PDB file of C-alpha atoms in Angstrom:
ATOM      1  CA  UNK A  16      18.402 -26.130  86.653  1.00 46.00           C
ATOM      2  CA  UNK A  17      21.545 -27.967  85.494  1.00 46.00           C
ATOM      3  CA  UNK A  18      20.227 -31.269  86.827  1.00 48.00           C
ATOM      4  CA  UNK A  19      16.932 -31.252  84.931  1.00 47.00           C
ATOM      5  CA  UNK A  20      17.939 -30.461  81.342  1.00 55.00           C
ATOM      6  CA  UNK A  21      18.933 -33.341  79.026  1.00 49.00           C
ATOM      7  CA  UNK A  22      22.595 -32.413  78.571  1.00 54.00           C
ATOM      8  CA  UNK A  23      25.016 -35.282  77.957  1.00 51.00           C
ATOM      9  CA  UNK A  24      26.081 -35.459  81.620  1.00 52.00           C
ATOM     10  CA  UNK A  25      22.483 -35.856  82.808  1.00 53.00           C
ATOM     11  CA  UNK A  26      21.522 -38.264  80.023  1.00 53.00           C
ATOM     12  CA  UNK A  27      24.413 -40.522  81.016  1.00 53.00           C
ATOM     13  CA  UNK A  28      23.216 -40.473  84.627  1.00 54.00           C
ATOM     14  CA  UNK A  29      19.844 -41.699  83.325  1.00 52.00           C
ATOM     15  CA  UNK A  30      21.555 -44.550  81.447  1.00 53.00           C
ATOM     16  CA  UNK A  31      21.166 -43.080  77.947  1.00 51.00           C
ATOM     17  CA  UNK A  32      24.368 -43.788  76.028  1.00 53.00           C
ATOM     18  CA  UNK A  33      25.272 -40.543  74.264  1.00 54.00           C
ATOM     19  CA  UNK A  34      28.772 -40.945  72.875  1.00 54.00           C
ATOM     20  CA  UNK A  35      31.257 -38.098  73.075  1.00 57.00           C
ATOM     21  CA  UNK A  36      30.762 -34.705  74.648  1.00 77.00           C
ATOM     22  CA  UNK A  37      29.391 -31.622  72.914  1.00 86.00           C
ATOM     23  CA  UNK A  38      27.848 -32.505  69.549  1.00 85.00           C
ATOM     24  CA  UNK A  39      28.067 -28.889  68.378  1.00 90.00           C
ATOM     25  CA  UNK A  40      31.810 -28.248  68.727  1.00 89.00           C
ATOM     26  CA  UNK A  41      33.121 -31.801  69.094  1.00 85.00           C
ATOM     27  CA  UNK A  42      34.451 -31.367  72.636  1.00 82.00           C
ATOM     28  CA  UNK A  43      35.187 -34.816  74.029  1.00 74.00           C
ATOM     29  CA  UNK A  44      34.769 -33.818  77.670  1.00 68.00           C
ATOM     30  CA  UNK A  45      31.393 -34.205  79.368  1.00 73.00           C
ATOM     31  CA  UNK A  46      28.912 -31.556  78.255  1.00 79.00           C
ATOM     32  CA  UNK A  47      27.631 -29.170  80.944  1.00 84.00           C
ATOM     33  CA  UNK A  48      24.807 -26.655  80.713  1.00 86.00           C
ATOM     34  CA  UNK A  49      27.268 -23.754  80.934  1.00 88.00           C
ATOM     35  CA  UNK A  50      29.152 -25.191  77.973  1.00 88.00           C
ATOM     36  CA  UNK A  51      25.952 -25.814  76.003  1.00 89.00           C
ATOM     37  CA  UNK A  52      24.687 -22.215  76.157  1.00 91.00           C
ATOM     38  CA  UNK A  53      27.727 -20.073  77.015  1.00 90.00           C
ATOM     39  CA  UNK A  54      31.285 -21.382  76.696  1.00 88.00           C
ATOM     40  CA  UNK A  55      31.083 -23.729  73.691  1.00 90.00           C
ATOM     41  CA  UNK A  56      33.254 -22.138  70.948  1.00 92.00           C
ATOM     42  CA  UNK A  57      30.426 -22.521  68.441  1.00 93.00           C
ATOM     43  CA  UNK A  58      27.991 -20.900  70.880  1.00 93.00           C
ATOM     44  CA  UNK A  59      30.392 -18.004  71.478  1.00 92.00           C
ATOM     45  CA  UNK A  60      30.282 -17.423  67.711  1.00 93.00           C
ATOM     46  CA  UNK A  61      26.516 -16.951  67.993  1.00 93.00           C
ATOM     47  CA  UNK A  62      26.802 -14.448  70.840  1.00 92.00           C
ATOM     48  CA  UNK A  63      29.461 -12.489  68.943  1.00 89.00           C
ATOM     49  CA  UNK A  64      27.339 -12.482  65.780  1.00 88.00           C
ATOM     50  CA  UNK A  65      24.451 -11.124  67.860  1.00 87.00           C
ATOM     51  CA  UNK A  66      26.766  -8.410  69.325  1.00 85.00           C
ATOM     52  CA  UNK A  67      26.348  -9.558  72.924  1.00 84.00           C
ATOM     53  CA  UNK A  68      28.934  -8.938  75.630  1.00 78.00           C
ATOM     54  CA  UNK A  69      28.960 -12.138  77.641  1.00 77.00           C
ATOM     55  CA  UNK A  70      31.048 -10.746  80.493  1.00 71.00           C
ATOM     56  CA  UNK A  71      33.575 -12.817  82.419  1.00 65.00           C
ATOM     57  CA  UNK A  72      33.221 -16.465  83.324  1.00 65.00           C
ATOM     58  CA  UNK A  73      30.803 -17.087  86.184  1.00 63.00           C
ATOM     59  CA  UNK A  74      30.946 -19.836  88.778  1.00 68.00           C
ATOM     60  CA  UNK A  75      27.489 -21.128  87.836  1.00 82.00           C
ATOM     61  CA  UNK A  76      24.978 -20.981  85.019  1.00 83.00           C
ATOM     62  CA  UNK A  77      22.473 -19.338  87.370  1.00 85.00           C
ATOM     63  CA  UNK A  78      24.893 -16.501  88.219  1.00 85.00           C
ATOM     64  CA  UNK A  79      25.660 -15.889  84.558  1.00 85.00           C
ATOM     65  CA  UNK A  80      21.985 -15.805  83.539  1.00 86.00           C
ATOM     66  CA  UNK A  81      21.146 -13.454  86.408  1.00 85.00           C
ATOM     67  CA  UNK A  82      23.986 -11.123  85.432  1.00 84.00           C
ATOM     68  CA  UNK A  83      22.881 -11.019  81.802  1.00 83.00           C
ATOM     69  CA  UNK A  84      19.210 -10.419  82.578  1.00 83.00           C
ATOM     70  CA  UNK A  85      19.882  -7.718  85.181  1.00 82.00           C
ATOM     71  CA  UNK A  86      22.092  -5.593  82.920  1.00 80.00           C
ATOM     72  CA  UNK A  87      19.672  -5.475  79.957  1.00 77.00           C
ATOM     73  CA  UNK A  88      16.468  -3.587  79.259  1.00 76.00           C
ATOM     74  CA  UNK A  89      13.205  -5.361  78.411  1.00 74.00           C
ATOM     75  CA  UNK A  90      13.764  -5.642  74.648  1.00 72.00           C
ATOM     76  CA  UNK A  91      17.324  -6.903  75.026  1.00 81.00           C
ATOM     77  CA  UNK A  92      16.219  -9.417  77.648  1.00 84.00           C
ATOM     78  CA  UNK A  93      13.650 -10.745  75.194  1.00 85.00           C
ATOM     79  CA  UNK A  94      16.285 -11.101  72.476  1.00 87.00           C
ATOM     80  CA  UNK A  95      18.688 -12.742  74.932  1.00 90.00           C
ATOM     81  CA  UNK A  96      16.089 -15.366  75.850  1.00 90.00           C
ATOM     82  CA  UNK A  97      15.244 -15.920  72.169  1.00 89.00           C
ATOM     83  CA  UNK A  98      18.924 -16.492  71.408  1.00 92.00           C
ATOM     84  CA  UNK A  99      19.200 -18.952  74.292  1.00 92.00           C
ATOM     85  CA  UNK A 100      16.191 -20.843  72.951  1.00 90.00           C
ATOM     86  CA  UNK A 101      17.621 -20.985  69.411  1.00 92.00           C
ATOM     87  CA  UNK A 102      21.062 -22.027  70.680  1.00 94.00           C
ATOM     88  CA  UNK A 103      19.399 -24.849  72.593  1.00 91.00           C
ATOM     89  CA  UNK A 104      17.350 -25.789  69.533  1.00 90.00           C
ATOM     90  CA  UNK A 105      20.527 -26.004  67.432  1.00 91.00           C
ATOM     91  CA  UNK A 106      22.106 -28.145  70.121  1.00 90.00           C
ATOM     92  CA  UNK A 107      19.116 -30.539  70.057  1.00 87.00           C
ATOM     93  CA  UNK A 108      19.341 -30.866  66.274  1.00 87.00           C
ATOM     94  CA  UNK A 109      23.018 -31.747  66.614  1.00 87.00           C
ATOM     95  CA  UNK A 110      22.322 -34.368  69.308  1.00 83.00           C
ATOM     96  CA  UNK A 111      19.169 -36.000  67.938  1.00 84.00           C
ATOM     97  CA  UNK A 112      19.401 -35.363  64.179  1.00 85.00           C
ATOM     98  CA  UNK A 113      23.161 -34.894  63.595  1.00 85.00           C
ATOM     99  CA  UNK A 114      22.485 -31.534  61.890  1.00 87.00           C
ATOM    100  CA  UNK A 115      24.611 -28.375  62.089  1.00 87.00           C
ATOM    101  CA  UNK A 116      23.700 -24.693  61.781  1.00 89.00           C
ATOM    102  CA  UNK A 117      25.847 -21.603  61.250  1.00 90.00           C
ATOM    103  CA  UNK A 118      25.979 -18.850  63.875  1.00 90.00           C
ATOM    104  CA  UNK A 119      24.373 -16.305  61.537  1.00 88.00           C
ATOM    105  CA  UNK A 120      21.426 -18.640  60.941  1.00 88.00           C
ATOM    106  CA  UNK A 121      20.871 -19.003  64.682  1.00 90.00           C
ATOM    107  CA  UNK A 122      20.841 -15.213  65.121  1.00 89.00           C
ATOM    108  CA  UNK A 123      18.462 -14.766  62.171  1.00 86.00           C
ATOM    109  CA  UNK A 124      16.148 -17.410  63.590  1.00 87.00           C
ATOM    110  CA  UNK A 125      16.073 -15.675  66.990  1.00 86.00           C
ATOM    111  CA  UNK A 126      15.435 -12.240  65.488  1.00 83.00           C
ATOM    112  CA  UNK A 127      12.721 -13.660  63.257  1.00 83.00           C
ATOM    113  CA  UNK A 128      11.117 -15.267  66.264  1.00 81.00           C
ATOM    114  CA  UNK A 129      11.010 -11.915  68.064  1.00 80.00           C
ATOM    115  CA  UNK A 130       9.345 -10.290  65.045  1.00 75.00           C
ATOM    116  CA  UNK A 131       6.727 -13.047  64.820  1.00 73.00           C
ATOM    117  CA  UNK A 132       6.109 -12.882  68.559  1.00 72.00           C
ATOM    118  CA  UNK A 133       5.448  -9.145  68.393  1.00 68.00           C
ATOM    119  CA  UNK A 134       3.088  -9.653  65.465  1.00 65.00           C
ATOM    120  CA  UNK A 135       1.279 -12.376  67.380  1.00 59.00           C
ATOM    121  CA  UNK A 136       0.707 -10.030  70.317  1.00 56.00           C
ATOM    122  CA  UNK A 137      -1.243  -7.732  68.015  1.00 52.00           C
ATOM    123  CA  UNK A 138      -3.536 -10.466  66.808  1.00 47.00           C
ATOM    124  CA  UNK A 139      -6.980 -10.743  68.361  1.00 31.00           C
ATOM    125  CA  UNK A 140      -7.026 -14.500  68.210  1.00 32.00           C
ATOM    126  CA  UNK A 141      -4.581 -17.339  67.708  1.00 35.00           C
ATOM    127  CA  UNK A 142      -4.697 -20.844  66.384  1.00 31.00           C
ATOM    128  CA  UNK A 143      -2.770 -23.969  67.293  1.00 32.00           C
ATOM    129  CA  UNK A 144       0.296 -24.541  65.127  1.00 31.00           C
ATOM    130  CA  UNK A 145       0.898 -27.576  62.960  1.00 30.00           C
ATOM    131  CA  UNK A 146      -1.050 -29.451  60.311  1.00 25.00           C
ATOM    132  CA  UNK A 147      -4.035 -31.189  61.856  1.00 29.00           C
ATOM    133  CA  UNK A 148      -4.920 -34.677  60.736  1.00 30.00           C
ATOM    134  CA  UNK A 149      -7.815 -36.190  62.666  1.00 33.00           C
ATOM    135  CA  UNK A 150      -6.750 -34.567  65.924  1.00 45.00           C
ATOM    136  CA  UNK A 151      -3.065 -35.495  65.580  1.00 54.00           C
ATOM    137  CA  UNK A 152      -0.262 -32.992  65.033  1.00 56.00           C
ATOM    138  CA  UNK A 153       3.365 -34.033  64.507  1.00 55.00           C
ATOM    139  CA  UNK A 154       3.444 -36.758  67.150  1.00 62.00           C
ATOM    140  CA  UNK A 155       0.805 -35.219  69.431  1.00 64.00           C
ATOM    141  CA  UNK A 156      -2.874 -36.078  69.704  1.00 63.00           C
ATOM    142  CA  UNK A 157      -5.523 -33.888  71.330  1.00 60.00           C
ATOM    143  CA  UNK A 158      -8.816 -35.142  69.884  1.00 59.00           C
ATOM    144  CA  UNK A 159     -11.602 -37.282  71.404  1.00 61.00           C
ATOM    145  CA  UNK A 160     -10.094 -38.239  74.778  1.00 71.00           C
ATOM    146  CA  UNK A 161     -11.745 -41.148  76.587  1.00 74.00           C
ATOM    147  CA  UNK A 162     -13.135 -41.097  80.118  1.00 80.00           C
ATOM    148  CA  UNK A 163     -11.205 -44.140  81.331  1.00 90.00           C
ATOM    149  CA  UNK A 164      -7.745 -45.594  80.852  1.00 94.00           C
ATOM    150  CA  UNK A 165      -7.367 -48.017  77.949  1.00 93.00           C
ATOM    151  CA  UNK A 166      -4.525 -50.410  77.267  1.00 94.00           C
ATOM    152  CA  UNK A 167      -2.469 -49.765  74.121  1.00 95.00           C
ATOM    153  CA  UNK A 168      -2.148 -52.135  71.189  1.00 95.00           C
ATOM    154  CA  UNK A 169       0.203 -55.088  71.557  1.00 95.00           C
ATOM    155  CA  UNK A 170       3.822 -54.034  71.177  1.00 96.00           C
ATOM    156  CA  UNK A 171       3.164 -50.488  72.420  1.00 97.00           C
ATOM    157  CA  UNK A 172       4.010 -49.205  75.891  1.00 98.00           C
ATOM    158  CA  UNK A 173       1.730 -46.541  77.338  1.00 98.00           C
ATOM    159  CA  UNK A 174       3.169 -44.110  79.883  1.00 98.00           C
ATOM    160  CA  UNK A 175       0.794 -41.949  81.890  1.00 98.00           C
ATOM    161  CA  UNK A 176       2.352 -38.862  83.470  1.00 98.00           C
ATOM    162  CA  UNK A 177       1.081 -36.105  85.747  1.00 98.00           C
ATOM    163  CA  UNK A 178       2.481 -33.222  87.767  1.00 97.00           C
ATOM    164  CA  UNK A 179       1.700 -31.944  91.255  1.00 96.00           C
ATOM    165  CA  UNK A 180       2.358 -28.699  93.125  1.00 94.00           C
ATOM    166  CA  UNK A 181       2.802 -27.981  96.830  1.00 93.00           C
ATOM    167  CA  UNK A 182       2.683 -24.194  96.732  1.00 89.00           C
ATOM    168  CA  UNK A 183       3.112 -23.673 100.478  1.00 89.00           C
ATOM    169  CA  UNK A 184       6.296 -25.752 100.625  1.00 89.00           C
ATOM    170  CA  UNK A 185       7.615 -24.547  97.272  1.00 90.00           C
ATOM    171  CA  UNK A 186       7.721 -28.096  95.900  1.00 93.00           C
ATOM    172  CA  UNK A 187       6.983 -29.450  92.428  1.00 94.00           C
ATOM    173  CA  UNK A 188       6.712 -33.120  91.507  1.00 95.00           C
ATOM    174  CA  UNK A 189       5.695 -35.478  88.769  1.00 97.00           C
ATOM    175  CA  UNK A 190       5.108 -39.178  88.425  1.00 97.00           C
ATOM    176  CA  UNK A 191       4.863 -41.534  85.487  1.00 98.00           C
ATOM    177  CA  UNK A 192       3.861 -45.155  85.110  1.00 98.00           C
ATOM    178  CA  UNK A 193       4.478 -47.469  82.143  1.00 98.00           C
ATOM    179  CA  UNK A 194       2.110 -50.325  81.252  1.00 97.00           C
ATOM    180  CA  UNK A 195       1.828 -52.844  78.414  1.00 96.00           C
ATOM    181  CA  UNK A 196      -1.062 -53.953  76.172  1.00 94.00           C
ATOM    182  CA  UNK A 197      -2.519 -56.084  78.967  1.00 93.00           C
ATOM    183  CA  UNK A 198      -2.392 -53.263  81.484  1.00 93.00           C
ATOM    184  CA  UNK A 199       0.497 -54.924  83.305  1.00 94.00           C
ATOM    185  CA  UNK A 200       2.841 -52.696  85.298  1.00 96.00           C
ATOM    186  CA  UNK A 201       6.325 -52.275  83.769  1.00 97.00           C
ATOM    187  CA  UNK A 202       7.974 -49.388  85.568  1.00 97.00           C
ATOM    188  CA  UNK A 203       7.213 -46.130  87.389  1.00 97.00           C
ATOM    189  CA  UNK A 204       9.160 -43.083  88.507  1.00 96.00           C
ATOM    190  CA  UNK A 205       8.476 -40.233  90.900  1.00 95.00           C
ATOM    191  CA  UNK A 206      10.471 -36.985  90.996  1.00 94.00           C
ATOM    192  CA  UNK A 207      10.247 -33.934  93.263  1.00 93.00           C
ATOM    193  CA  UNK A 208      12.191 -30.671  93.331  1.00 91.00           C
ATOM    194  CA  UNK A 209      12.160 -27.485  95.355  1.00 88.00           C
ATOM    195  CA  UNK A 210      11.420 -25.046  92.550  1.00 87.00           C
ATOM    196  CA  UNK A 211       9.151 -22.251  91.358  1.00 86.00           C
ATOM    197  CA  UNK A 212       8.028 -23.852  88.112  1.00 89.00           C
ATOM    198  CA  UNK A 213       4.525 -23.097  86.906  1.00 91.00           C
ATOM    199  CA  UNK A 214       1.931 -25.859  86.665  1.00 94.00           C
ATOM    200  CA  UNK A 215       2.500 -26.104  82.904  1.00 93.00           C
ATOM    201  CA  UNK A 216       6.291 -26.215  83.307  1.00 92.00           C
ATOM    202  CA  UNK A 217       5.980 -29.024  85.851  1.00 95.00           C
ATOM    203  CA  UNK A 218       3.671 -31.000  83.552  1.00 96.00           C
ATOM    204  CA  UNK A 219       6.051 -30.505  80.619  1.00 95.00           C
ATOM    205  CA  UNK A 220       9.081 -31.556  82.680  1.00 94.00           C
ATOM    206  CA  UNK A 221       7.201 -34.717  83.630  1.00 96.00           C
ATOM    207  CA  UNK A 222       6.502 -35.529  79.978  1.00 96.00           C
ATOM    208  CA  UNK A 223      10.134 -34.934  79.059  1.00 94.00           C
ATOM    209  CA  UNK A 224      11.281 -37.138  81.949  1.00 95.00           C
ATOM    210  CA  UNK A 225       8.943 -39.914  80.793  1.00 96.00           C
ATOM    211  CA  UNK A 226      10.334 -39.685  77.256  1.00 95.00           C
ATOM    212  CA  UNK A 227      13.895 -39.804  78.613  1.00 93.00           C
ATOM    213  CA  UNK A 228      12.924 -42.865  80.641  1.00 94.00           C
ATOM    214  CA  UNK A 229      11.522 -44.559  77.531  1.00 95.00           C
ATOM    215  CA  UNK A 230      14.753 -43.857  75.649  1.00 93.00           C
ATOM    216  CA  UNK A 231      16.830 -45.197  78.545  1.00 91.00           C
ATOM    217  CA  UNK A 232      14.808 -48.421  78.592  1.00 94.00           C
ATOM    218  CA  UNK A 233      15.151 -48.855  74.832  1.00 93.00           C
ATOM    219  CA  UNK A 234      11.400 -48.856  74.227  1.00 96.00           C
ATOM    220  CA  UNK A 235      10.633 -48.320  70.542  1.00 93.00           C
ATOM    221  CA  UNK A 236       6.850 -47.816  70.443  1.00 96.00           C
ATOM    222  CA  UNK A 237       5.553 -45.484  73.128  1.00 97.00           C
ATOM    223  CA  UNK A 238       2.428 -43.448  73.848  1.00 96.00           C
ATOM    224  CA  UNK A 239       2.724 -40.754  76.507  1.00 97.00           C
ATOM    225  CA  UNK A 240      -0.589 -39.657  78.017  1.00 96.00           C
ATOM    226  CA  UNK A 241      -1.049 -36.392  79.942  1.00 96.00           C
ATOM    227  CA  UNK A 242      -4.157 -34.556  81.114  1.00 94.00           C
ATOM    228  CA  UNK A 243      -2.443 -31.163  80.578  1.00 94.00           C
ATOM    229  CA  UNK A 244      -4.173 -30.127  77.352  1.00 92.00           C
ATOM    230  CA  UNK A 245      -2.375 -26.789  76.964  1.00 90.00           C
ATOM    231  CA  UNK A 246       1.002 -28.529  77.287  1.00 93.00           C
ATOM    232  CA  UNK A 247       0.174 -31.249  74.748  1.00 92.00           C
ATOM    233  CA  UNK A 248      -1.073 -28.617  72.312  1.00 90.00           C
ATOM    234  CA  UNK A 249       1.966 -26.439  72.968  1.00 90.00           C
ATOM    235  CA  UNK A 250       4.438 -29.122  71.864  1.00 88.00           C
ATOM    236  CA  UNK A 251       3.860 -28.299  68.183  1.00 78.00           C
ATOM    237  CA  UNK A 252       4.144 -24.527  68.606  1.00 73.00           C
ATOM    238  CA  UNK A 253       7.512 -23.345  67.335  1.00 59.00           C
ATOM    239  CA  UNK A 254       7.567 -19.818  68.802  1.00 61.00           C
ATOM    240  CA  UNK A 255       8.397 -18.234  72.135  1.00 60.00           C
ATOM    241  CA  UNK A 256      11.490 -18.042  74.293  1.00 64.00           C
ATOM    242  CA  UNK A 257      10.168 -18.992  77.727  1.00 77.00           C
ATOM    243  CA  UNK A 258      11.524 -21.798  79.892  1.00 81.00           C
ATOM    244  CA  UNK A 259       8.320 -23.723  79.149  1.00 87.00           C
ATOM    245  CA  UNK A 260       8.982 -23.457  75.429  1.00 85.00           C
ATOM    246  CA  UNK A 261      12.539 -24.748  75.911  1.00 84.00           C
ATOM    247  CA  UNK A 262      11.149 -27.867  77.585  1.00 88.00           C
ATOM    248  CA  UNK A 263       8.443 -28.258  74.930  1.00 91.00           C
ATOM    249  CA  UNK A 264      11.099 -27.973  72.239  1.00 87.00           C
ATOM    250  CA  UNK A 265      13.047 -30.798  73.886  1.00 88.00           C
ATOM    251  CA  UNK A 266       9.877 -32.911  73.842  1.00 92.00           C
ATOM    252  CA  UNK A 267       9.218 -32.074  70.194  1.00 90.00           C
ATOM    253  CA  UNK A 268      12.791 -32.980  69.222  1.00 88.00           C
ATOM    254  CA  UNK A 269      12.579 -36.386  70.899  1.00 90.00           C
ATOM    255  CA  UNK A 270       9.158 -37.214  69.427  1.00 91.00           C
ATOM    256  CA  UNK A 271      10.214 -36.000  65.991  1.00 88.00           C
ATOM    257  CA  UNK A 272      13.312 -38.226  66.077  1.00 88.00           C
ATOM    258  CA  UNK A 273      11.304 -41.325  67.084  1.00 89.00           C
ATOM    259  CA  UNK A 274       8.551 -42.068  64.563  1.00 86.00           C
ATOM    260  CA  UNK A 275       6.720 -44.433  66.936  1.00 92.00           C
ATOM    261  CA  UNK A 276       6.657 -42.048  69.903  1.00 95.00           C
ATOM    262  CA  UNK A 277       3.448 -40.091  70.507  1.00 94.00           C
ATOM    263  CA  UNK A 278       2.220 -37.643  73.150  1.00 95.00           C
ATOM    264  CA  UNK A 279      -1.547 -37.686  73.671  1.00 93.00           C
ATOM    265  CA  UNK A 280      -4.077 -35.809  75.766  1.00 93.00           C
ATOM    266  CA  UNK A 281      -6.271 -37.802  78.146  1.00 93.00           C
ATOM    267  CA  UNK A 282      -8.914 -36.828  80.678  1.00 92.00           C
ATOM    268  CA  UNK A 283      -8.045 -36.660  84.385  1.00 92.00           C
ATOM    269  CA  UNK A 284     -10.317 -39.668  84.988  1.00 91.00           C
ATOM    270  CA  UNK A 285      -8.061 -41.711  82.677  1.00 94.00           C
ATOM    271  CA  UNK A 286      -4.907 -40.434  84.374  1.00 95.00           C
ATOM    272  CA  UNK A 287      -5.654 -40.928  88.072  1.00 95.00           C
ATOM    273  CA  UNK A 288      -2.855 -43.461  88.637  1.00 96.00           C
ATOM    274  CA  UNK A 289      -0.135 -41.028  87.530  1.00 97.00           C
ATOM    275  CA  UNK A 290      -1.870 -38.235  89.459  1.00 96.00           C
ATOM    276  CA  UNK A 291      -1.786 -40.284  92.667  1.00 95.00           C
ATOM    277  CA  UNK A 292       1.903 -41.096  92.192  1.00 96.00           C
ATOM    278  CA  UNK A 293       2.781 -37.432  91.614  1.00 96.00           C
ATOM    279  CA  UNK A 294       0.844 -36.358  94.733  1.00 95.00           C
ATOM    280  CA  UNK A 295       2.704 -38.971  96.778  1.00 94.00           C
ATOM    281  CA  UNK A 296       6.033 -37.384  95.829  1.00 93.00           C
ATOM    282  CA  UNK A 297       5.182 -33.700  96.233  1.00 91.00           C
ATOM    283  CA  UNK A 298       5.804 -33.725  99.997  1.00 85.00           C
ATOM    284  CA  UNK A 299       9.512 -34.692  99.785  1.00 80.00           C
ATOM    285  CA  UNK A 300      12.005 -32.155  98.364  1.00 79.00           C
ATOM    286  CA  UNK A 301      14.624 -33.180  95.793  1.00 79.00           C
ATOM    287  CA  UNK A 302      13.608 -36.814  95.793  1.00 85.00           C
ATOM    288  CA  UNK A 303      13.805 -39.263  92.884  1.00 90.00           C
ATOM    289  CA  UNK A 304      12.604 -42.845  93.070  1.00 93.00           C
ATOM    290  CA  UNK A 305      12.258 -45.476  90.370  1.00 94.00           C
ATOM    291  CA  UNK A 306       9.910 -48.415  90.863  1.00 96.00           C
ATOM    292  CA  UNK A 307      10.271 -51.860  89.317  1.00 94.00           C
ATOM    293  CA  UNK A 308       7.395 -53.155  91.436  1.00 94.00           C
ATOM    294  CA  UNK A 309       3.991 -51.528  91.890  1.00 94.00           C
ATOM    295  CA  UNK A 310       4.191 -48.742  94.526  1.00 91.00           C
ATOM    296  CA  UNK A 311       1.785 -49.197  97.425  1.00 92.00           C
ATOM    297  CA  UNK A 312       0.278 -45.742  96.847  1.00 91.00           C
ATOM    298  CA  UNK A 313      -1.113 -46.687  93.418  1.00 93.00           C
ATOM    299  CA  UNK A 314      -1.804 -50.399  93.885  1.00 90.00           C
ATOM    300  CA  UNK A 315      -5.587 -50.144  94.222  1.00 90.00           C
ATOM    301  CA  UNK A 316      -5.943 -47.555  91.459  1.00 89.00           C
ATOM    302  CA  UNK A 317      -3.847 -49.669  89.119  1.00 88.00           C
ATOM    303  CA  UNK A 318      -6.080 -52.655  89.795  1.00 85.00           C
ATOM    304  CA  UNK A 319      -9.131 -50.469  89.161  1.00 82.00           C
ATOM    305  CA  UNK A 320      -7.847 -49.516  85.703  1.00 83.00           C
ATOM    306  CA  UNK A 321      -7.301 -53.176  84.840  1.00 74.00           C
ATOM    307  CA  UNK A 322     -10.761 -54.291  85.963  1.00 70.00           C
ATOM    308  CA  UNK A 323     -12.974 -51.609  84.392  1.00 57.00           C
TER     309      UNK A 323
END
């Protein structure tokens, strides 16, 4: 878990220059996930304001989360997850937008989210969040997908991303490939982990990884394409406390902070190169590989996209 979230320590490993440590409390040491959601002094203020007993320090973030979830009933577990989500959201605003938020506001936001979630469960139908303008919502686009891959406009880099699952081996993977306006290969990356993420979580993690890669490369105008429609639509939804929603919130924060970043839906037929790359990585556990030359596994499919 600690290795996949975009905390300062992990962003630095990816080559993204985030100065300082924790942007919430000003700690100059390297930010860890435990610090970001548990031991940061500003985060402890939130837990105290919410009247939560955090218990003693644990050796790992996983042990602490397990302890908290096991000792609470269903309603308290829901509130705990909502608070985690809002703490993480505040942290993202501090990192990407240089904005601060008081502990009481974080608690109120979490409690309000629980109320809205309960109201939503009673509704007979839902609608996608966000203001819709010709199929585009706050940096995401879901309308009129094409059947084949198309090169972006000059000056824009298009990154196609897809996830893959090996249920029998307990492996999850994703792959992304970046191309320019002429369809020329720029870079690709394949990642696999032994994990129990859902299909949607894996797809979302792939999108977030592609965005992190774009930031690391210093690309300013980027289109991310994914064939996971529910994930692309979910980026603009601002409710829920699941792990998926935490990842989607990270994606939203990055796209919102970069006016020329966009996440779009595409059909599987327009995403077969990324799909092939993801499938090639789903057989090897905990494997990360970056490509500066075209991988053999996608060479013919890449050529096919360029010719049609």
